Coordinates of C-alpha atoms and ligand atoms in Angstrom, one line a residue:
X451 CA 110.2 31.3 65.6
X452 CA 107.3 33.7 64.9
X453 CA 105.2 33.4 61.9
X454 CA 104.0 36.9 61.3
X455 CA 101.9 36.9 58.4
X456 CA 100.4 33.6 55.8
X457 CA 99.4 34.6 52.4
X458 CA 96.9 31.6 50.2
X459 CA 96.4 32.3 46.7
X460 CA 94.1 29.4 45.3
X461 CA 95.7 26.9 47.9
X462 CA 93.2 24.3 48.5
X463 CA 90.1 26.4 49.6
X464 CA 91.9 29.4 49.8
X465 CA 91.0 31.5 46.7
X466 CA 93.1 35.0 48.2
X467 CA 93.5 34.7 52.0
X468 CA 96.0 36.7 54.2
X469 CA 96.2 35.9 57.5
X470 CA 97.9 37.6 60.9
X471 CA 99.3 35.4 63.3
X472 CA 100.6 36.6 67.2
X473 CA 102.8 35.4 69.6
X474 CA 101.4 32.2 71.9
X475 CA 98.0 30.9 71.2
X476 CA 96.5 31.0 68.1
X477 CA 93.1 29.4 68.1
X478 CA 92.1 28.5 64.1
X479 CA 87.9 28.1 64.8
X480 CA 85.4 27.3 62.4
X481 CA 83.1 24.8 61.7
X482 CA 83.7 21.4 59.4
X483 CA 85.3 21.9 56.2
X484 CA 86.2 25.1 56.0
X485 CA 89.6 25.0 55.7
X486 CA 91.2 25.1 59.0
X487 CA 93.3 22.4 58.6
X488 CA 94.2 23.5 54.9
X489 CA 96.0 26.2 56.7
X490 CA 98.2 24.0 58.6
X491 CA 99.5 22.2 56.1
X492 CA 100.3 25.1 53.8
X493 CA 102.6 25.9 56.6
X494 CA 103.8 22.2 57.1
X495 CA 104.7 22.8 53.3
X496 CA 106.8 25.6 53.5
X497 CA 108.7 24.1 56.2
X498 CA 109.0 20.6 54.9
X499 CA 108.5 20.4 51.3
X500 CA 105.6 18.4 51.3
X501 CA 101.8 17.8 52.5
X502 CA 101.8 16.2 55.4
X503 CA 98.6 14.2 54.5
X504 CA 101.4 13.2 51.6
X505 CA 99.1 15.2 49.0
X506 CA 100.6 15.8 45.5
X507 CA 101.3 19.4 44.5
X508 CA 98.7 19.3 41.9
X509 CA 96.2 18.2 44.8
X510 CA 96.5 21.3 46.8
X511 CA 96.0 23.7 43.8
X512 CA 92.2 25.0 44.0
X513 CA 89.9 23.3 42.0
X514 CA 90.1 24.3 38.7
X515 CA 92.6 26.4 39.0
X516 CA 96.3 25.8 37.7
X517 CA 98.5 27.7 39.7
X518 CA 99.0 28.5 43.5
X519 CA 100.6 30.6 45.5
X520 CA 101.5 30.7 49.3
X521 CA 103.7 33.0 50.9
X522 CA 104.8 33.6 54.7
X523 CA 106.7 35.9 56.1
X524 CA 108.6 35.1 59.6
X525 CA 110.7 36.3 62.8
X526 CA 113.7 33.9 63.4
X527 CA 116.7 34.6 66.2
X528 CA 118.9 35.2 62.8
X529 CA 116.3 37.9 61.6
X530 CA 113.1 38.3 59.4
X531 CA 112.5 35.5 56.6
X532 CA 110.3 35.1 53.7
X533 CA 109.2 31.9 51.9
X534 CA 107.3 32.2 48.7
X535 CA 105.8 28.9 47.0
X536 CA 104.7 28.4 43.5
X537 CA 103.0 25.2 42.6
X538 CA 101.8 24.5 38.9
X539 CA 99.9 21.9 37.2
X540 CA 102.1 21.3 34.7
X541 CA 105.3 21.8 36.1
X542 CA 107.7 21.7 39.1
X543 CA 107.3 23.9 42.4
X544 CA 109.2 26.8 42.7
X545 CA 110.6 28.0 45.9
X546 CA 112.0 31.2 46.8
X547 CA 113.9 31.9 50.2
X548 CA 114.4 35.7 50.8
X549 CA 113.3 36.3 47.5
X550 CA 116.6 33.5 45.7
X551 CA 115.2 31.0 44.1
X552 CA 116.1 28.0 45.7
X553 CA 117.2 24.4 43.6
X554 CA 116.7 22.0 45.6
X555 CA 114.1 20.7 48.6
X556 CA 117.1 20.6 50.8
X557 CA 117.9 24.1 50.9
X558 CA 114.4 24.9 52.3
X559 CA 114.6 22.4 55.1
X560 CA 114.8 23.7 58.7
X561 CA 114.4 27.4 57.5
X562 CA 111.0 27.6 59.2
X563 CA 111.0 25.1 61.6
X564 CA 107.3 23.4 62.9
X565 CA 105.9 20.5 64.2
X566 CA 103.1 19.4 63.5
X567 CA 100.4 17.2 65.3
X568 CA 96.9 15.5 64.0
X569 CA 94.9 12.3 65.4
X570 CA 96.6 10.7 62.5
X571 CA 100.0 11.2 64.2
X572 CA 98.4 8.3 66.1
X573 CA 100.3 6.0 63.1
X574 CA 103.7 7.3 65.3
X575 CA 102.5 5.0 67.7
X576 CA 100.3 2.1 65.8
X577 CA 101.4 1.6 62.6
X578 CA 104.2 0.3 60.7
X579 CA 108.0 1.4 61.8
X580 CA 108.6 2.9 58.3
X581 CA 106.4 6.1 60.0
X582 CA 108.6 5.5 63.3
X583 CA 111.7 6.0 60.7
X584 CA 109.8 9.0 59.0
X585 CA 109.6 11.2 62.0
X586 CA 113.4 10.6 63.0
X587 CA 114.0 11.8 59.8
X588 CA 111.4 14.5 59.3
X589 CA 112.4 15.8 62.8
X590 CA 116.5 15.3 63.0
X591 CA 116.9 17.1 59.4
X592 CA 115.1 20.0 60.5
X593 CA 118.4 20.9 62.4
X594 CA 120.7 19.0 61.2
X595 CA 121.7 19.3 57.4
X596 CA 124.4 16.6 57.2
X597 CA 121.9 14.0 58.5
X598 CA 119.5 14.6 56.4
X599 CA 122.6 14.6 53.0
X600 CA 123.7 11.4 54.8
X601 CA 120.4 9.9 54.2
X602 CA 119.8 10.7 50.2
X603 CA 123.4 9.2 50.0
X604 CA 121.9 5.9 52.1
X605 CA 119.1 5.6 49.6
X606 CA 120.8 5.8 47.0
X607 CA 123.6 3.6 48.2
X608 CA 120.4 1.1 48.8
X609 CA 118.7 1.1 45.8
X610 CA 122.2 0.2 43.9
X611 CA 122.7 -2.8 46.3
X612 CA 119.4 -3.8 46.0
X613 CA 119.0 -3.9 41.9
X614 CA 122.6 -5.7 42.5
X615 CA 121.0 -8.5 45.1
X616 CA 117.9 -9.1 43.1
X617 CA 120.2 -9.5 39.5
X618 CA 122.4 -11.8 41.1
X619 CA 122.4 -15.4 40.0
X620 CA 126.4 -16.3 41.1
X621 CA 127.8 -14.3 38.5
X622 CA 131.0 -13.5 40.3
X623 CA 131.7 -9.4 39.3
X624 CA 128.2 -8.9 40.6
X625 CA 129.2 -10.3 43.6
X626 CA 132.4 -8.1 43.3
X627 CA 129.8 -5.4 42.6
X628 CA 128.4 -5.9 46.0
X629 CA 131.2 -6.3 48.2
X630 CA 132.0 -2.7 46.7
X631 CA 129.1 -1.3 47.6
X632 CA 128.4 -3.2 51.5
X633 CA 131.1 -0.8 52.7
X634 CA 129.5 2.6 51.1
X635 CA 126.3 1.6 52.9
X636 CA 128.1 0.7 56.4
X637 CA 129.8 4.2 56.5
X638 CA 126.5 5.9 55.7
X639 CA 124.4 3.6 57.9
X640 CA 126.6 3.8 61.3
X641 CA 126.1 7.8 60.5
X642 CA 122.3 8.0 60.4
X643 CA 122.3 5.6 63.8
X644 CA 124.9 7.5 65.6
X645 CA 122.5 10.5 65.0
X646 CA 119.2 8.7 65.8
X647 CA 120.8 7.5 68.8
X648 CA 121.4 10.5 70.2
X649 CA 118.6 12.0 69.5
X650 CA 116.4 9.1 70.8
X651 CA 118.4 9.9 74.2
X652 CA 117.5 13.5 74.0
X653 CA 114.1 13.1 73.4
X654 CA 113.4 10.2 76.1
X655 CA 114.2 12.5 78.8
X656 CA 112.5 15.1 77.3
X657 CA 109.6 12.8 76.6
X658 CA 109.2 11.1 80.2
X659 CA 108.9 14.3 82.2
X660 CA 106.2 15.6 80.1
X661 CA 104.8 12.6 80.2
X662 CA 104.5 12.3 84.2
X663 CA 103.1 16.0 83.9
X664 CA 100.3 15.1 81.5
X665 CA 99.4 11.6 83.6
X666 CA 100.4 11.6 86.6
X667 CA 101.2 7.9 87.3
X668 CA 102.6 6.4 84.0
X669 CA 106.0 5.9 83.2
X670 CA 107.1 6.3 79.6
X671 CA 110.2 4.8 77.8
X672 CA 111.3 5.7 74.4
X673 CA 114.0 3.5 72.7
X674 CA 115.7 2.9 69.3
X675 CA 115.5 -0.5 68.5
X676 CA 119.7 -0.7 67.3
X677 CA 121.3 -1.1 70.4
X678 CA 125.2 -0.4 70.3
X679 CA 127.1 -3.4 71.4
X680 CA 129.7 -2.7 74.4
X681 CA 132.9 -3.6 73.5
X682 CA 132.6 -3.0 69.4
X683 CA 132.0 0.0 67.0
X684 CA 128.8 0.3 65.3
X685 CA 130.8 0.0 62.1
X686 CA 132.2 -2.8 63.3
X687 CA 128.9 -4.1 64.4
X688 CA 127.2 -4.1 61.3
X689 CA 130.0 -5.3 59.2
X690 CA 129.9 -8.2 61.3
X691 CA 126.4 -8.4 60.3
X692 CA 126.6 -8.5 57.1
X693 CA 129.1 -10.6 56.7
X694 CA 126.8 -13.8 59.1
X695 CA 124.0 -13.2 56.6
X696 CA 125.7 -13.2 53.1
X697 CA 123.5 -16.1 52.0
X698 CA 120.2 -14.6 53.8
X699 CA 121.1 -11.9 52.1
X700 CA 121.3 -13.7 48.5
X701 CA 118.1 -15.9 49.1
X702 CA 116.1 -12.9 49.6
X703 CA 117.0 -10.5 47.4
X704 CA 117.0 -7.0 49.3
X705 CA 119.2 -5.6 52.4
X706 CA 118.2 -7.0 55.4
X707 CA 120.4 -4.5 57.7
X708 CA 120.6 -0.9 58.6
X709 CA 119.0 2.1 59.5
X710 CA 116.1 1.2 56.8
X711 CA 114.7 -1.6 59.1
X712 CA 115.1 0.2 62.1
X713 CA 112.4 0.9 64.6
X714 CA 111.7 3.0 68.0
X715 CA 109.6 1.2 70.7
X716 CA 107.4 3.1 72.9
X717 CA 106.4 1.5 76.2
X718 CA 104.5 2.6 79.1
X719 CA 105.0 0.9 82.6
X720 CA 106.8 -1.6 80.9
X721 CA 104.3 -2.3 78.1
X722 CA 104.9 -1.8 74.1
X723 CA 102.4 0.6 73.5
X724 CA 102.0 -0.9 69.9
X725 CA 100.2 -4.2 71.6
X726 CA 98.9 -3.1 75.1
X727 CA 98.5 1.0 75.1
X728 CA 94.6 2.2 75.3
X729 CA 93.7 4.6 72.3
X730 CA 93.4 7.3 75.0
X731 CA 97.3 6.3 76.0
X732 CA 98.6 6.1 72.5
X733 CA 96.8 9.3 71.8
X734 CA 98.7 11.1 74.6
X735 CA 102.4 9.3 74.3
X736 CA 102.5 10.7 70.1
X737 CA 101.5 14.2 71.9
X738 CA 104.1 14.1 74.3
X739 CA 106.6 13.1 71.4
X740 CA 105.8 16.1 69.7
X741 CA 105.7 18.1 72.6
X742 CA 109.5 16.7 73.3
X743 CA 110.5 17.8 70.0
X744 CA 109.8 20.8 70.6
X745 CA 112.1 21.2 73.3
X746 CA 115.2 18.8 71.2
X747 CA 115.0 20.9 68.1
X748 CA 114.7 24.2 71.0
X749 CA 117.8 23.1 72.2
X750 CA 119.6 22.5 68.5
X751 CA 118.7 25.3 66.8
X752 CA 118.3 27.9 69.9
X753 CA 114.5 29.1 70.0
X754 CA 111.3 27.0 69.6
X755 CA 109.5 26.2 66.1
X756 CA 105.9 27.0 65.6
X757 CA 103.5 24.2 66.7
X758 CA 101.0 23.0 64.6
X759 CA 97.9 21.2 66.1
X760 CA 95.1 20.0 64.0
X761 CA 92.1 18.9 66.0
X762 CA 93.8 17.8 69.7
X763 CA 91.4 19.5 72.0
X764 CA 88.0 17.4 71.3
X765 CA 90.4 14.2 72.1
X766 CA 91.1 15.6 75.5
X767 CA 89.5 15.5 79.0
X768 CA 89.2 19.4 80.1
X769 CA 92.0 18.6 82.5
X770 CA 94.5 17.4 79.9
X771 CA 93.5 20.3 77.4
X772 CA 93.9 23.3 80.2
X773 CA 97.5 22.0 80.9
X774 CA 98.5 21.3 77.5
X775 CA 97.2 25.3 76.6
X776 CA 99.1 26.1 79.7
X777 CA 102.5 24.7 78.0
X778 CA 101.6 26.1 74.4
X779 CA 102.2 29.4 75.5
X780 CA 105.8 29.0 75.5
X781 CA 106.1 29.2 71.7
X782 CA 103.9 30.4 68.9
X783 CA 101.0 27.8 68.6
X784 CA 98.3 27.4 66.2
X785 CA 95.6 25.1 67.3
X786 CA 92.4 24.2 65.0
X787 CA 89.3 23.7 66.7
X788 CA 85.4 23.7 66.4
X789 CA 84.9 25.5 69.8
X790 CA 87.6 27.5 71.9
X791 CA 87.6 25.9 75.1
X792 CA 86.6 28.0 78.4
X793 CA 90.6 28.6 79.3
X794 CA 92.1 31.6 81.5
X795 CA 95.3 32.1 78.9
X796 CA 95.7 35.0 76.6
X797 CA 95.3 33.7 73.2
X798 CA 94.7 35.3 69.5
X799 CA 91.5 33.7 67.7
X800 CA 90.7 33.0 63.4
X801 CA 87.4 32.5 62.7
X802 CA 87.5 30.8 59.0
X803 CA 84.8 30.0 57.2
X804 CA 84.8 28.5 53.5
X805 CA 88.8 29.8 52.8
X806 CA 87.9 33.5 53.9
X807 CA 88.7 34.7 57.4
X808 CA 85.7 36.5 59.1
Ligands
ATP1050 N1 92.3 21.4 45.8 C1 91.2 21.9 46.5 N2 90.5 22.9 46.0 C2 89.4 23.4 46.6 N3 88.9 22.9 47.8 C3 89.6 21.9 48.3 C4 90.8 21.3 47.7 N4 91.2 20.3 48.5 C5 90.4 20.2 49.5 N5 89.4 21.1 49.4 C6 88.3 21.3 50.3 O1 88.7 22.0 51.5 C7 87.7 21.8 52.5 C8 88.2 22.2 53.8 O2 89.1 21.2 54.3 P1 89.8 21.2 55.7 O3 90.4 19.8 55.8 O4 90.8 22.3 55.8 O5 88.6 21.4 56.7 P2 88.6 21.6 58.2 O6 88.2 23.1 58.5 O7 89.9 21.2 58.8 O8 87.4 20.7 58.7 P3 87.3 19.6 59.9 O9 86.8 20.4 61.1 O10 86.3 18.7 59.4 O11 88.6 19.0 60.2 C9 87.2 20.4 52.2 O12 85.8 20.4 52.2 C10 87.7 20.1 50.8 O13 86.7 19.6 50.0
MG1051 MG1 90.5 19.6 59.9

């Protein structure tokens, strides 16, 4: 995918802003707070729905200023594409694909596909596993719809059997209630794993090689912390499960099983990263995930999204950063920065300063 064209209209710091983008490397320069990374998430936007800083809508509309627009236009292999956002105060966003209107988030899912990377991707690594589950989920709907239905169903499905666990004081048809609902949420649950499964193994592959490239002597393992059982079905699996911890399940209140609780583990040499990685490792292994990505969704979808990279280079020896450029020129790649580095690749340079491109 090509973005070809980004147009800001009171977005953050962007009071009217159009901006060109080529092939390859796009260097976004400029000095601190002036909007670089405002760009970047507009795009992340359009392509996801939502901030990826997890703004609200009302957050990213200039100050003062009730209304926004941002628009893109963009080359996929099925032909040129338009995305037109309208956020408002007072009201919901409006989207419009190809100049429809659009109903729901859903529909604008994976029709620009990016992936995005900032030092605070560093939480893929360190923090809690509800951001591990967020980027299977984030990534695998971006080319695959049914997943990503599957998962509103799971939630749902959740929330019911939750308000039922936390209501029940052995009143029998709530029990009833819940024995209906334990096999909703199995069915939906052995589809989101099945999916994260395989894409874990995709990934890992994916992942190591990279990650020998960028370091040399470090071996990296990527694993989904459900592991299918030999001889029985996931389905079967869980239902199993479930049925062991009925009373767990009734003391605490809440589901204790599934997807929802699930985790990936990242280890180098052996090692967790969570507990043992350096920054400088953790920093590299959530690079080479999104690097990895690039080449799963690549290999789903049939040509490469558009890589977003906020701030990487002044994390990186000069080493690191000249093979990392090296590989961005695969696919279109914007890449904020204070300073471009002294590289020998063709590359395409913004200058921003204060929401205006000079
Ligand atoms: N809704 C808004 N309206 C107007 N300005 C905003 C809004 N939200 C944020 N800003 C401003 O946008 C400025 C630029 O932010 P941005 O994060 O894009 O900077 P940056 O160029 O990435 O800087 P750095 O190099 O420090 O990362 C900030 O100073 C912030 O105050
Ligand atoms: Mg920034």
């Amino acid at each position: 995918m090509k973005i070809d064209t980004i147009k800001l209209n009171n977005f953050r710091n962007y009071k009217n802003t159009s901006i060109n983008l080529k092939a390859g490397l796009n260097f976004i320069v400029g000095k601190n707070a002036q909007g670089k990374t405002n760009l970047l998430e507009s795009i992340y936007l359009l392509s996801v729905g939502k901030s990826p800083k997890n703004s609200k809508d009302k957050q990213l509309i200039m100050f003062n200023e009730t209304k926004s627009k941002i628009e893109i236009d963009f080359e996929t292999i099925a032909g040129k594409k338009n995305i037109q956002m309208y956020l408002d105060k007072t009201n919901k966003k409006a989207i419009k694909i190809n100049n429809l209107n659009i109903l729901k988030i859903t529909e604008l899912v994976g029709c620009l596909s990016v992936v995005f990377f900032s030092p605070d991707e560093l939480k893929l690594i360190k923090e809690v596993p509800e951001d591990r589950r967020t980027f299977l989920d984030v990534s695998i709907s971006q080319f695959d719809k049914s997943y990503l239905y599957n998962l509103i169903k799971y939630e749902k499905i959740l929330k019911q059997r939750n308000t039922i666990l936390k209501s029940l004081d052995s009143d029998e048809t709530k029990l009833e209630q819940l024995k209906l609902f334990t096999p909703q949420l199995i069915d939906t649950a052995e589809k989101i794993i099945k999916k994260r499964l395989e894409f874990i193994e995709n990934l890992k592959k994916i992942a190591k090689n990279i990650h020998t490239l960028i370091t040399i002597d470090e071996n990296l393992s990527v694993d989904y912390s459900y592991k299918p059982k030999e001889n029985i079905s996931i389905y079967d699996d869980l239902v199993d499960t479930f049925n062991k911890n009925v009373d767990k399940e009734l003391e605490l209140k809440y589901t204790c099983f599934g997807p929802h609780r699930d985790d990936i583990i990242f280890k180098i040499n052996d090692l967790d990263c969570k507990y043992y990685a350096s920054q400088g490792q953790q920093r590299t292994v959530a690079l080479v995930i999104k690097l990895a990505l690039m080449e799963v969704i690549k290999k789903e979808i049939g040509e490469y999204p558009v890589l977003l990279l906020d701030d990487v280079l002044s994390e990186l020896d000069s080493a690191r950063q000249n093979r990392l450029l090296k590989l961005c020129t695969q696919f279109q790649t914007l890449i904020t920065c204070t300073k471009i580095p002294d590289i020998d690749l063709n590359y395409n340079k913004i200058k921003i300063e204060n929401g205006k491109i000079i």
